XYZ file of C-alpha atoms in Angstrom:
606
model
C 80.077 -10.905 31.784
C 79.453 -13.441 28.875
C 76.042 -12.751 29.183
C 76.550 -8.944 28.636
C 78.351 -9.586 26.209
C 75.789 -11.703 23.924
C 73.163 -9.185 24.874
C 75.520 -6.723 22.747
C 76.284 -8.648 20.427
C 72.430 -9.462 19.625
C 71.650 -5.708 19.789
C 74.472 -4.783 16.826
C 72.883 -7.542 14.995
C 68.966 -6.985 15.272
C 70.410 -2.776 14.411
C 71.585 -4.182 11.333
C 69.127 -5.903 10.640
C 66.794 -2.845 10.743
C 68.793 -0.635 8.719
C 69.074 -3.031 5.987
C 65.319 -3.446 5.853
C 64.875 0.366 5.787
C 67.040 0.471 2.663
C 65.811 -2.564 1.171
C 61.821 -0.420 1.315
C 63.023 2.556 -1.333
C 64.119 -0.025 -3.849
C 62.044 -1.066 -6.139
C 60.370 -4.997 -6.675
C 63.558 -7.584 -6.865
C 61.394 -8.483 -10.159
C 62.596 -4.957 -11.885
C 65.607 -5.310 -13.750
C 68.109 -2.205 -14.118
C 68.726 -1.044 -17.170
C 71.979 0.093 -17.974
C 72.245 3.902 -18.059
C 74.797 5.144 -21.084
C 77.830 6.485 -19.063
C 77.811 9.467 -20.819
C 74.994 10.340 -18.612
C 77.329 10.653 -16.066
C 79.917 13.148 -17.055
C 78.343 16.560 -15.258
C 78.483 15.374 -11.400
C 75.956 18.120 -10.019
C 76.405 18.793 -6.521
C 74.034 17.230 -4.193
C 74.340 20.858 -1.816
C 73.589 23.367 -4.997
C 70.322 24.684 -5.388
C 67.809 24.082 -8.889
C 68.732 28.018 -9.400
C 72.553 27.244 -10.182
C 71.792 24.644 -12.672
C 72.941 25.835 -16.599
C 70.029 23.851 -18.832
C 70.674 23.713 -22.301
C 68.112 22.150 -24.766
C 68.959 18.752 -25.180
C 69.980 17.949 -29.103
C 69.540 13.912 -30.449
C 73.114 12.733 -31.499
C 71.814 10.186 -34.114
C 68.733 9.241 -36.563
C 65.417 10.019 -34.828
C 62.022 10.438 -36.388
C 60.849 13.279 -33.984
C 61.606 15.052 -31.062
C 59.912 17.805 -28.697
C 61.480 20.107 -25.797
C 58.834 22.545 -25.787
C 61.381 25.338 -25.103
C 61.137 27.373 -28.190
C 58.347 28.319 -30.156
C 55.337 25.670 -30.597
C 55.032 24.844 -33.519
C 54.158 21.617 -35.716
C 51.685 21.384 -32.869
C 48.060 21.323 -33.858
C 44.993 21.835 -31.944
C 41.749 19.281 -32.559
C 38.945 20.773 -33.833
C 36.356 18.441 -34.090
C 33.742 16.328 -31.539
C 33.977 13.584 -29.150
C 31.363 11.303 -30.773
C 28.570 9.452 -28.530
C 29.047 12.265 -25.728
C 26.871 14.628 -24.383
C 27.218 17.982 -25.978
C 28.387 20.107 -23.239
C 31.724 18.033 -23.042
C 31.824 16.605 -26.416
C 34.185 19.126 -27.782
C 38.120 19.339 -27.630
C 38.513 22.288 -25.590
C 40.743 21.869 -23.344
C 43.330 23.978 -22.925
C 47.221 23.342 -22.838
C 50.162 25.699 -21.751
C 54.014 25.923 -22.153
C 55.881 26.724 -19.031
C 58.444 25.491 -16.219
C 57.785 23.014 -13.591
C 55.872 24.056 -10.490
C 58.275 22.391 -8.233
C 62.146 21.726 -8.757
C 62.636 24.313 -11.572
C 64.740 23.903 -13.888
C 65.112 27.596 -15.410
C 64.555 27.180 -18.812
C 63.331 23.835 -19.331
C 59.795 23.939 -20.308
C 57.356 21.394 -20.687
C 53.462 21.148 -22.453
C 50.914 21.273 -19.580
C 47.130 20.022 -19.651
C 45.151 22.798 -17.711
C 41.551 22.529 -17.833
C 39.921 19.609 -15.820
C 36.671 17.962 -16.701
C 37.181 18.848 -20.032
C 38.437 16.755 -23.298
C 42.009 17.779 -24.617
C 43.728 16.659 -28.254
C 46.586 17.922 -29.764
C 48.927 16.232 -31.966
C 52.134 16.766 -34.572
C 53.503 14.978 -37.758
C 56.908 12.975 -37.048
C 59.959 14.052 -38.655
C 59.509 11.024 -41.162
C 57.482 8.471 -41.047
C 58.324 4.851 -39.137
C 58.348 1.907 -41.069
C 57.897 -1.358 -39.351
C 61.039 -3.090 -40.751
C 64.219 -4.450 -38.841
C 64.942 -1.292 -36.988
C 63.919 -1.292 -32.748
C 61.172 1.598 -32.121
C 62.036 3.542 -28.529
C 58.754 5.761 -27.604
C 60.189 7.895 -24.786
C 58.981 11.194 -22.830
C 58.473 12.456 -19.653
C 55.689 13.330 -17.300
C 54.717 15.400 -14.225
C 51.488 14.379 -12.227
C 52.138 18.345 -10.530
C 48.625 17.926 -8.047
C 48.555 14.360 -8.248
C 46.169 12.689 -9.963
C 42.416 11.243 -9.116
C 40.932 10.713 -12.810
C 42.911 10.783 -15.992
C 45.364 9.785 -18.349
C 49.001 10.596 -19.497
C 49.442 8.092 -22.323
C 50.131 9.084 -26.115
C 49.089 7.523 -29.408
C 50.881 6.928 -32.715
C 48.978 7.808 -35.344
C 48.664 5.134 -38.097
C 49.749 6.505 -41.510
C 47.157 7.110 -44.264
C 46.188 9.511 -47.048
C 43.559 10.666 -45.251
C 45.258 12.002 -41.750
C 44.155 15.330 -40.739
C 45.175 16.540 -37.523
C 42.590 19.290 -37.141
C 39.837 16.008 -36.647
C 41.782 14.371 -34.245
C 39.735 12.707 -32.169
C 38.818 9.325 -30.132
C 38.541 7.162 -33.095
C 41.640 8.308 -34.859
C 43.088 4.641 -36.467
C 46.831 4.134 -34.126
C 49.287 1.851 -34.121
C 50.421 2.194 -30.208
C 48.977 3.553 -27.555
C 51.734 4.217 -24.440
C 51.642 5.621 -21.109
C 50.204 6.441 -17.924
C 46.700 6.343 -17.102
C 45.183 5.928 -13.432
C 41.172 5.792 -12.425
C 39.823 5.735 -8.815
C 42.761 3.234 -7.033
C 43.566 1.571 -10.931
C 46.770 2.526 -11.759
C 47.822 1.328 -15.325
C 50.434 1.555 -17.713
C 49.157 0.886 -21.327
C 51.277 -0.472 -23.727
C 48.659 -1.501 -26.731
C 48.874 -2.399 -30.468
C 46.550 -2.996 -32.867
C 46.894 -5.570 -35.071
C 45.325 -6.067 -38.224
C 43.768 -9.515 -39.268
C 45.188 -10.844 -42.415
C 42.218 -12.712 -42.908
C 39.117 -9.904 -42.681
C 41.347 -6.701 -42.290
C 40.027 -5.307 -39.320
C 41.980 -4.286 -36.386
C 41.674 -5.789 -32.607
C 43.390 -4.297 -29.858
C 46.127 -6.466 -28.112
C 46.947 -5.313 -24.799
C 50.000 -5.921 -22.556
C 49.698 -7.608 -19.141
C 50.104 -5.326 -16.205
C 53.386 -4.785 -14.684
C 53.816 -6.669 -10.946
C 55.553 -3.277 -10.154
C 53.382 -0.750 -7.790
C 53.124 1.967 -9.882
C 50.764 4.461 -7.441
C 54.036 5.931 -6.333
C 55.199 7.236 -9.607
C 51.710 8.729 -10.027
C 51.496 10.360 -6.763
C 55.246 11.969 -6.139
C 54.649 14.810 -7.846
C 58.322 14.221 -9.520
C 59.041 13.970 -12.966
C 59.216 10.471 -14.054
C 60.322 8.598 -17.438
C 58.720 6.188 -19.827
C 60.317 4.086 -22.346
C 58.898 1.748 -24.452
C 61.132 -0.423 -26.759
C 59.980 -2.415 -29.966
C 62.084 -5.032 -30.741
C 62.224 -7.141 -34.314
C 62.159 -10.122 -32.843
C 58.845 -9.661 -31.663
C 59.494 -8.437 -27.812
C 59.251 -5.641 -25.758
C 60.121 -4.058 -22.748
C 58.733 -0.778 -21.112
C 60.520 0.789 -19.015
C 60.464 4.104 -16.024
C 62.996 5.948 -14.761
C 65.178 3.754 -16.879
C 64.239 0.460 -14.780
C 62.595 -2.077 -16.698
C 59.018 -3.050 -14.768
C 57.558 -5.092 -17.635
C 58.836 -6.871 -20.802
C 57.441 -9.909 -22.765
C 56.704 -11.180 -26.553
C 54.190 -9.973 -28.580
C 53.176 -14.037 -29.159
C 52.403 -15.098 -25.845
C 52.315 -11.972 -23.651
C 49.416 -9.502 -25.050
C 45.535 -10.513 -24.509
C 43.731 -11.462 -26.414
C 46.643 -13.351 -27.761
C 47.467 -12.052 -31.373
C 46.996 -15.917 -33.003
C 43.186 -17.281 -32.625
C 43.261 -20.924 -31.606
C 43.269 -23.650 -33.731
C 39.960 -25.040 -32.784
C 36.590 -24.047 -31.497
C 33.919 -25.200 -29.782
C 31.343 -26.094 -31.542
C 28.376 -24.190 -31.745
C 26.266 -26.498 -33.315
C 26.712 -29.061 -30.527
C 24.538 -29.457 -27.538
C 24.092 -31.320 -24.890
C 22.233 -34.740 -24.501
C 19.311 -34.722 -22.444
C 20.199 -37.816 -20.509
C 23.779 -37.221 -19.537
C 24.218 -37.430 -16.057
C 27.195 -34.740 -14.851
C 25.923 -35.554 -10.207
C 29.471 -36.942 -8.952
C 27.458 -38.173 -5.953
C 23.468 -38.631 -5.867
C 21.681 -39.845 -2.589
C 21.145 -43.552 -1.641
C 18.010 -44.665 -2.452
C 18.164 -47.668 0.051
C 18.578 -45.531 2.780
C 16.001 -45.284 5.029
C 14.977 -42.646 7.970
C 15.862 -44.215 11.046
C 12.494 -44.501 13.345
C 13.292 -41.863 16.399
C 14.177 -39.414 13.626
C 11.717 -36.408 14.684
C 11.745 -33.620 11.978
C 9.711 -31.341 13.879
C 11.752 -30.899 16.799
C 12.842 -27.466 17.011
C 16.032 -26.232 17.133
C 15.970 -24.180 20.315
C 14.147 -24.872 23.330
C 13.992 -22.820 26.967
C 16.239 -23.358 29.256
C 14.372 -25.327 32.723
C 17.451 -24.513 34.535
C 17.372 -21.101 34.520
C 16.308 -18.678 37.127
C 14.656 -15.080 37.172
C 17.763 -12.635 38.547
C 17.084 -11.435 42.053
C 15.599 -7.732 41.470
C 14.098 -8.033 38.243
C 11.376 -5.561 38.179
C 8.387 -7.143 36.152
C 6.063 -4.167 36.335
C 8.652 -1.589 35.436
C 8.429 -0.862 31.028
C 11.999 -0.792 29.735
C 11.375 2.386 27.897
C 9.213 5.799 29.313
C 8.215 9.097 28.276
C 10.727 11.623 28.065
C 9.208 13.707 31.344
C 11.559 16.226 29.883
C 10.330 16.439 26.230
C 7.740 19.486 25.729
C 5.529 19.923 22.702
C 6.335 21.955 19.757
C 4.597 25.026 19.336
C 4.534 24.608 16.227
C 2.184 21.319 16.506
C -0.998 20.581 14.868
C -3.082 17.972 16.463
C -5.327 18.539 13.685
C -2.589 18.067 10.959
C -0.019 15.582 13.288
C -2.154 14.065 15.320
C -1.838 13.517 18.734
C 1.693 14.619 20.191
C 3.068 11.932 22.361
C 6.879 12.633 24.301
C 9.655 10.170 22.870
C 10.828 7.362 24.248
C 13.334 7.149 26.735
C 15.550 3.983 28.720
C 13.681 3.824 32.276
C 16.058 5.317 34.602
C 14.996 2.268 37.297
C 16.107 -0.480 35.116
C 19.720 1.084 35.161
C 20.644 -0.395 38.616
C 18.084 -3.616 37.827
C 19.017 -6.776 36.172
C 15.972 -6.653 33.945
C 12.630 -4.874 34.051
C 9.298 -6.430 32.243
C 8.013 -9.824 32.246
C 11.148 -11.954 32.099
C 11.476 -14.944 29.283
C 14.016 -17.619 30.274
C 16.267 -17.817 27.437
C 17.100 -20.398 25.085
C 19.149 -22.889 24.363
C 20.243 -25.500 21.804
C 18.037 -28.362 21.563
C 19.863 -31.737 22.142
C 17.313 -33.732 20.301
C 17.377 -31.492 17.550
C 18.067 -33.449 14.851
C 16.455 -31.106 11.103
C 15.174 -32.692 7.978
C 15.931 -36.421 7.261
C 18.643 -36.494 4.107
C 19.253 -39.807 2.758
C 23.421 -39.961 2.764
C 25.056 -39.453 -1.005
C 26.737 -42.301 -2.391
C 29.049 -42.277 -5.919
C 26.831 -42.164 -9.257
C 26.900 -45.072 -10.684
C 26.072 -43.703 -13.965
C 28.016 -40.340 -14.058
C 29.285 -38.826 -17.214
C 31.547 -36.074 -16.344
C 31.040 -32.747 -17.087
C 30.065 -32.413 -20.334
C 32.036 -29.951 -23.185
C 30.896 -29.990 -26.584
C 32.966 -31.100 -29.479
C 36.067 -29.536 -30.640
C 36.107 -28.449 -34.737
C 38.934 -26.298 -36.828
C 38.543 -23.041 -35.914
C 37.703 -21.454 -39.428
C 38.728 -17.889 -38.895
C 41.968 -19.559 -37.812
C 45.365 -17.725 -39.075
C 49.172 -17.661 -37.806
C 50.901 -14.491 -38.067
C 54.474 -15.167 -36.880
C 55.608 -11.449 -37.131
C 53.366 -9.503 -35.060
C 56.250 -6.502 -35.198
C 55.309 -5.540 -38.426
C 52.710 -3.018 -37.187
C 51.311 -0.735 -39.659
C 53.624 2.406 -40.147
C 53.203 5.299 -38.223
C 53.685 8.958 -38.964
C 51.733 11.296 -35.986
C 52.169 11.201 -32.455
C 49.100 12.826 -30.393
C 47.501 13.792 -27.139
C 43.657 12.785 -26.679
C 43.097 12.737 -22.771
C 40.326 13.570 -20.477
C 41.158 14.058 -16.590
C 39.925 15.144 -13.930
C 43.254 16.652 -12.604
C 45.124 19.730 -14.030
C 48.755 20.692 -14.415
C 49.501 17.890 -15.986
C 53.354 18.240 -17.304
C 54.528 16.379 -20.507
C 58.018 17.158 -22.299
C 61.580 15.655 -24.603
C 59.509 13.567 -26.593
C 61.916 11.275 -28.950
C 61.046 8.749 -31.572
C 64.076 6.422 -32.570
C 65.639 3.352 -33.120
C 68.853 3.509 -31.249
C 68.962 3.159 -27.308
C 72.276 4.794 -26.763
C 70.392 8.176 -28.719
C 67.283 7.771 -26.146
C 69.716 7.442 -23.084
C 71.710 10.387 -23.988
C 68.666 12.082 -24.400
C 67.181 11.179 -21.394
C 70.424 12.219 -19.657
C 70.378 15.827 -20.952
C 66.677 16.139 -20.127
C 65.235 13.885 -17.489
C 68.426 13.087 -15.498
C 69.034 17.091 -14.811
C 65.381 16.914 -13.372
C 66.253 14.341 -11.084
C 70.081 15.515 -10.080
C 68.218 18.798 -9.437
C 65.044 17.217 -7.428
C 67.235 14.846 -5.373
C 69.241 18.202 -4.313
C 65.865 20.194 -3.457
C 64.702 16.897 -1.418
C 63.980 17.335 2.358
C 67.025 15.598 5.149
C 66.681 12.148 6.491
C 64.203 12.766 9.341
C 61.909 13.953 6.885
C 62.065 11.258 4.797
C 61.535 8.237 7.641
C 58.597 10.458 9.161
C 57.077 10.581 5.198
C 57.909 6.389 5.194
C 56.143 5.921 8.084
C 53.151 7.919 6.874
C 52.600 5.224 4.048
C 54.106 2.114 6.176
C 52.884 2.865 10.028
C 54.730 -0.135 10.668
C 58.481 1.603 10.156
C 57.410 3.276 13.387
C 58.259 -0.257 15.598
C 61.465 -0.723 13.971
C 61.966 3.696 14.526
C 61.663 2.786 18.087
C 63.687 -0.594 18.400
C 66.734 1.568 16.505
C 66.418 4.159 19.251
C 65.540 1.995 21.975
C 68.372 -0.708 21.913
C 71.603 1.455 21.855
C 69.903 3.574 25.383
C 68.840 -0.018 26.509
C 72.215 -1.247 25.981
C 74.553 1.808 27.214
C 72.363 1.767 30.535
C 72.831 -2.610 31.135
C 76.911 -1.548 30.246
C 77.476 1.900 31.769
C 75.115 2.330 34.800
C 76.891 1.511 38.012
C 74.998 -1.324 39.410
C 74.207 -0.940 43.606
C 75.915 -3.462 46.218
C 74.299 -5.302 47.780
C 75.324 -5.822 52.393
C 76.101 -9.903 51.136
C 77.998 -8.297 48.443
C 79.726 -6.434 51.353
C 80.457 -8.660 53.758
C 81.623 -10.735 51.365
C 84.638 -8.337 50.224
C 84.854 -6.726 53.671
C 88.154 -7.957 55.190
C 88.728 -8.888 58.753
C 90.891 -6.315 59.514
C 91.259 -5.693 63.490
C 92.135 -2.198 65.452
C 95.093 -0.791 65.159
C 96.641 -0.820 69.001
C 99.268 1.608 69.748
C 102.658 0.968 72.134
C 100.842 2.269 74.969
C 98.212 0.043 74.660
C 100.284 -2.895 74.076
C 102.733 -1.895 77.790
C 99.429 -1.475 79.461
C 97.842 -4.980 78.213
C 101.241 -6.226 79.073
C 100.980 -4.856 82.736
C 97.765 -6.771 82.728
C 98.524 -9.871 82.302
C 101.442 -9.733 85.104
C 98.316 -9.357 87.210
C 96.655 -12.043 86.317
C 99.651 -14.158 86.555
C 100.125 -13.114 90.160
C 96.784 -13.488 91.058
C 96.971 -17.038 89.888
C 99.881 -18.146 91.860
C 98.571 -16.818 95.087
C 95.241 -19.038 94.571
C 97.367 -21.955 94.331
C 99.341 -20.981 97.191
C 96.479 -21.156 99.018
C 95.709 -24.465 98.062
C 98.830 -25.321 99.687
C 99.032 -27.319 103.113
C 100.621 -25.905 106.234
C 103.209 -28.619 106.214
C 104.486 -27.734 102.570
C 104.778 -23.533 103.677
C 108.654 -22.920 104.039
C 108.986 -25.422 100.625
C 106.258 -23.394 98.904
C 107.540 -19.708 99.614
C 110.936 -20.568 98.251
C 109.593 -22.243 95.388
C 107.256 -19.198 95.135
C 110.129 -16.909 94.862
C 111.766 -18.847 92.515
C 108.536 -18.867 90.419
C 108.295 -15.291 90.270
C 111.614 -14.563 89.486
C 111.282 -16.974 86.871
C 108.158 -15.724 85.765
C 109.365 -12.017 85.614
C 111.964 -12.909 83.459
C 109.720 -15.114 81.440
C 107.109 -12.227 81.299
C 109.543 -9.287 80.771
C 110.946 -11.466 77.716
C 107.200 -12.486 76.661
C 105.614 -8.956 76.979
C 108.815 -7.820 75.314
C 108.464 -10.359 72.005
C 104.722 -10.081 71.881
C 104.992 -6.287 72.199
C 107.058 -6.371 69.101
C 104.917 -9.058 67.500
C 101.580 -7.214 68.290
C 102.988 -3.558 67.176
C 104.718 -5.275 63.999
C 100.886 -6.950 63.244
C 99.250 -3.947 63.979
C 101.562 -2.112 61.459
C 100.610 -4.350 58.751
C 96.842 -4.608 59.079
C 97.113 -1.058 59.029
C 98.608 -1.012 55.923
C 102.556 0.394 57.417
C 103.809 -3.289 56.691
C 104.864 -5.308 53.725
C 103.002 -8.403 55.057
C 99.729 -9.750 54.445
C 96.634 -8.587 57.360
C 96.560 -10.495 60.392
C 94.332 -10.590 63.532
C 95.931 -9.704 66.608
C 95.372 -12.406 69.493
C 96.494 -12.337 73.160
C 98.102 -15.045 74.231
C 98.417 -15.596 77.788
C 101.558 -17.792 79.668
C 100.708 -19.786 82.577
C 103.448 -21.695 84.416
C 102.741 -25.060 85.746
């Protein structure tokens, strides 16, 4: 019973175990940190059972300073279209015409929330649109934030936007490729490269120009944002104390300082190698060079080969040395359409000989080969430490002279355009609410009013449970052993508890009591009756025993002995009557004692 127990005990654990490993698998990395979501968020509790079509959207409105924003659901405007050329690009594709759309989600509609949609593949797209006022670089945070839609997934392409840098010369009819930005922000996946850019461009103090200075990739696995064909959020926050964090779906999956986490870092190094330095012709970088008083050892033979035939070995009984292994197809019939004079002479294609099927071998037989044990391969002489080595040589360190420090890498040149300039090679792709400020609790409360109704209303449109573990194990076959184990244990278990187990005949006779025949009053008189005959029987043997001489004394003591014994017997048959019909009432189950066997006894007087 102990045992049964543990066995139960183990199987509660082990389902446990299971479940909390299933939930662990749809968070995300424990190395993404949860931002915290402004509560207001959380005042409209949409019902999980309501459909998209119930949901009242209203165009969400910024409740504090912002320097632009975009919903897409009125009129388009402040939007403009590039006119100009990709540059270096063949001329069929060079141009920006690609074609964007407003309209509704595909999937989990929201009615009235629109978004702008890419809809042309293989082609080039720009568009792009003035801020509200232009971002200065100061001691206020800049939040980038918007949403996208990969609708049909996506194979080639990008989703990521630019702010434009400001200058007297921006014209957003020529935007194109080499448009000057600040930032460049978003999605952007090639072949199985998924990336999330997050780029500045810094300008040298020393020379002027402007280098790119990337962000290192997020350790989060980002294919599954790209792929779920849900609408997903990106933040990215600019900090004055020269850090950043980027954020989706409100989780932060990367952050760092513009000092020591972009590449090529944004300070040069203090020195340089020197390129004016080279190497000495004599220095010596062999570790290990081989001993030159080592000598090849006499019985060292070089030109023994590495495998030899085996003498051991024996041709296979049945081995057919005359049959080829391959034959004519008897089968194969010319083409009519053969020229002898053009093709030469037709021969049928080879085929296995059908003889060597049930054969070992057929052909001449080779005995095979085997390792050579005197094989020993070109003498080396054995390597020994250099003596004179060097280490690896590096040439001289001097001050780097385009060296500069620029402790401050936030103060980006000013921005005052945000544009569009993708190529892809999937359509349908869905951007809307773009906002520009410096206040989180604004972007949260706009992502509330915007992205989290997308989400409420997707999670309510989302298929049952079974659905879901059938689509997990689909990407992780794996889920499908722990499926079975969660199905498997409780059956296992209810049958080793529930299922009535079969006795065994040890089990049996074990528990079987010796209960004996119940025997009736009539049974009892006539046993009784018996054993008066026996009795009598008895004497008269020993009354033949007797002498002659003893025959008077014997008859009266005879008579005496049977009266005796009558009375004896009448009384005996009498108690052991009751006794036997009393014992017989209890192993029957009419008494209050405890079973007994019923024995006969039998009186004999001396």
């Amino acid at each position: 019973m102990y045992l049964q127990w543990d066995w139960l005990c183990l199987g509660v654990l082990i389902i446990s175990s299971v479940t909390a490993e299933i939930e662990d698998k749809g968070t995300l990395d424990s190395n993404v940190e949860v931002e915290d979501f402004d509560k207001q968020s959380q005042e409209a509790d949409v019902d999980r059972d309501k459909s998209s079509l119930e949901v009242v959207y209203q165009t969400p409105k910024p409740t504090g300073e912002v320097y632009f924003t975009e919903t897409f659901d009125g009129v388009l405007a402040g939007w403009v279209l590039s006119k100009t050329k990709k540059e270096d690009t063949d001329e069929n594709i060079s141009k920006y015409d690609g074609k964007w759309e407003v309209e509704e989600l595909k999937e989990n509609t929201v009615p009235g929330d629109r978004g702008l949609v890419l809809k042309s593949v293989a082609k080039h797209h720009a568009i792009s649109a003035m801020l509200t006022k232009e971002f200065i670089f100061d001691d206020k945070p800049l939040i980038v934030q918007y949403e996208v839609n990969f609708q049909e997934g996506i194979d080639c392409g990008g989703a990521y936007i630019k702010l434009l840098s400001s200058s007297n010369d921006l014209n957003l009819e020529y935007f194109f490729d080499k448009t000057p930005y600040t930032i460049m922000f978003g999605p952007d996946k090639c072949g199985e490269d998924y990336k999330l850019h997050f780029i500045f461009r810094h300008k040298n103090p020393k020379t002027g120009e402007y280098d790119e200075k990337h962000a290192k990739r997020p350790d989060v696995d980002l294919k599954k944002f790209y792929l779920d064909k849900k609408t997903h959020l990106y933040t990215l926050v600019l900090k004055p104390d020269d850090t950043f964090e980027i954020l989706i779906d409100q989780l932060v999956v990367s952050k760092g300082s513009l000092l020591e986490d972009m590449v090529p870092p944004v300070n040069p190094h203090k020195e340089i190698d020197d390129p004016s330095d080279k190497k000495p012709d004599d220095w010596d970088e062999r570790p290990k060079i081989p001993d030159p008083n080592a000598v090849k050892p006499d019985d060292w033979d070089e030109d023994e080969p590495s495998k030899i035939e085996d003498p051991d070995a024996v041709k296979p009984e049945g081995w057919l040395d005359d049959e080829p292994q391959y034959v004519p197809d008897p089968n194969a019939e010319k083409p009519k359409d053969w020229d002898e004079e053009m093709d030469g002479e037709w021969e049928a294609p080879q085929i296995p000989n059908p003889k060597c099927e049930a054969a070992p071998g057929c052909g001449p037989w080779v005995r095979p080969m085997k390792n050579n044990p005197n094989y020993k391969g070109k003498w080396k002489a054995p390597l020994i430490d250099n003596p004179n080595y060097q280490g690896i040589w590096s040439p001289r360190k001097i001050p780097n002279p385009d060296y500069f420090e620029d402790s401050h890498p936030f103060k980006m040149t000013a921005v005052s355009a945000i544009g569009l300039e993708l190529w892809s090679m999937t359509s349908d792709i869905y951007f809307d609410n773009f906002i520009i400020c410096s206040e989180k609790e604004v972007a949260d409360r706009w992502a509330a009013d915007g992205w989290g109704l997308k989400k409420l209303v997707a999670g309510a449109n989302e298929p049952g449970m079974f659905t879901q573990l059938l689509t997990a194990a689909e990407d992780h076959p794996w889920l499908w052993v722990l499926y079975i184990l969660t199905l498997a244990l409780p059956v296992g278990l209810g049958v080793l508890f529930c299922w009535p187990t079969k006795k065994t005949d040890e089990d049996i006779d074990f528990k079987k009591p010796d209960i004996s025949k119940p025997i009736t009053r009539g049974e009892l008189d006539q046993e009784g009756e018996e054993l008066d005959d026996d009795e009598i029987e008895l004497e008269e043997e020993k009354e033949n025993e007797d002498t002659a001489e003893d025959e008077d004394e014997g008859e009266e003591e005879e008579n005496d002995i049977a009266d005796t014994s009558q009375e004896e017997g009448d009384k005996l048959n009498k108690s052991s009557s009751e006794d036997e019909v009393k014992e017989a009432n209890e192993d029957t189950g009419y008494g209050d004692g405890p079973l007994k066997s019923v024995h006969k006894r039998r009186v004999r007087k001396d």
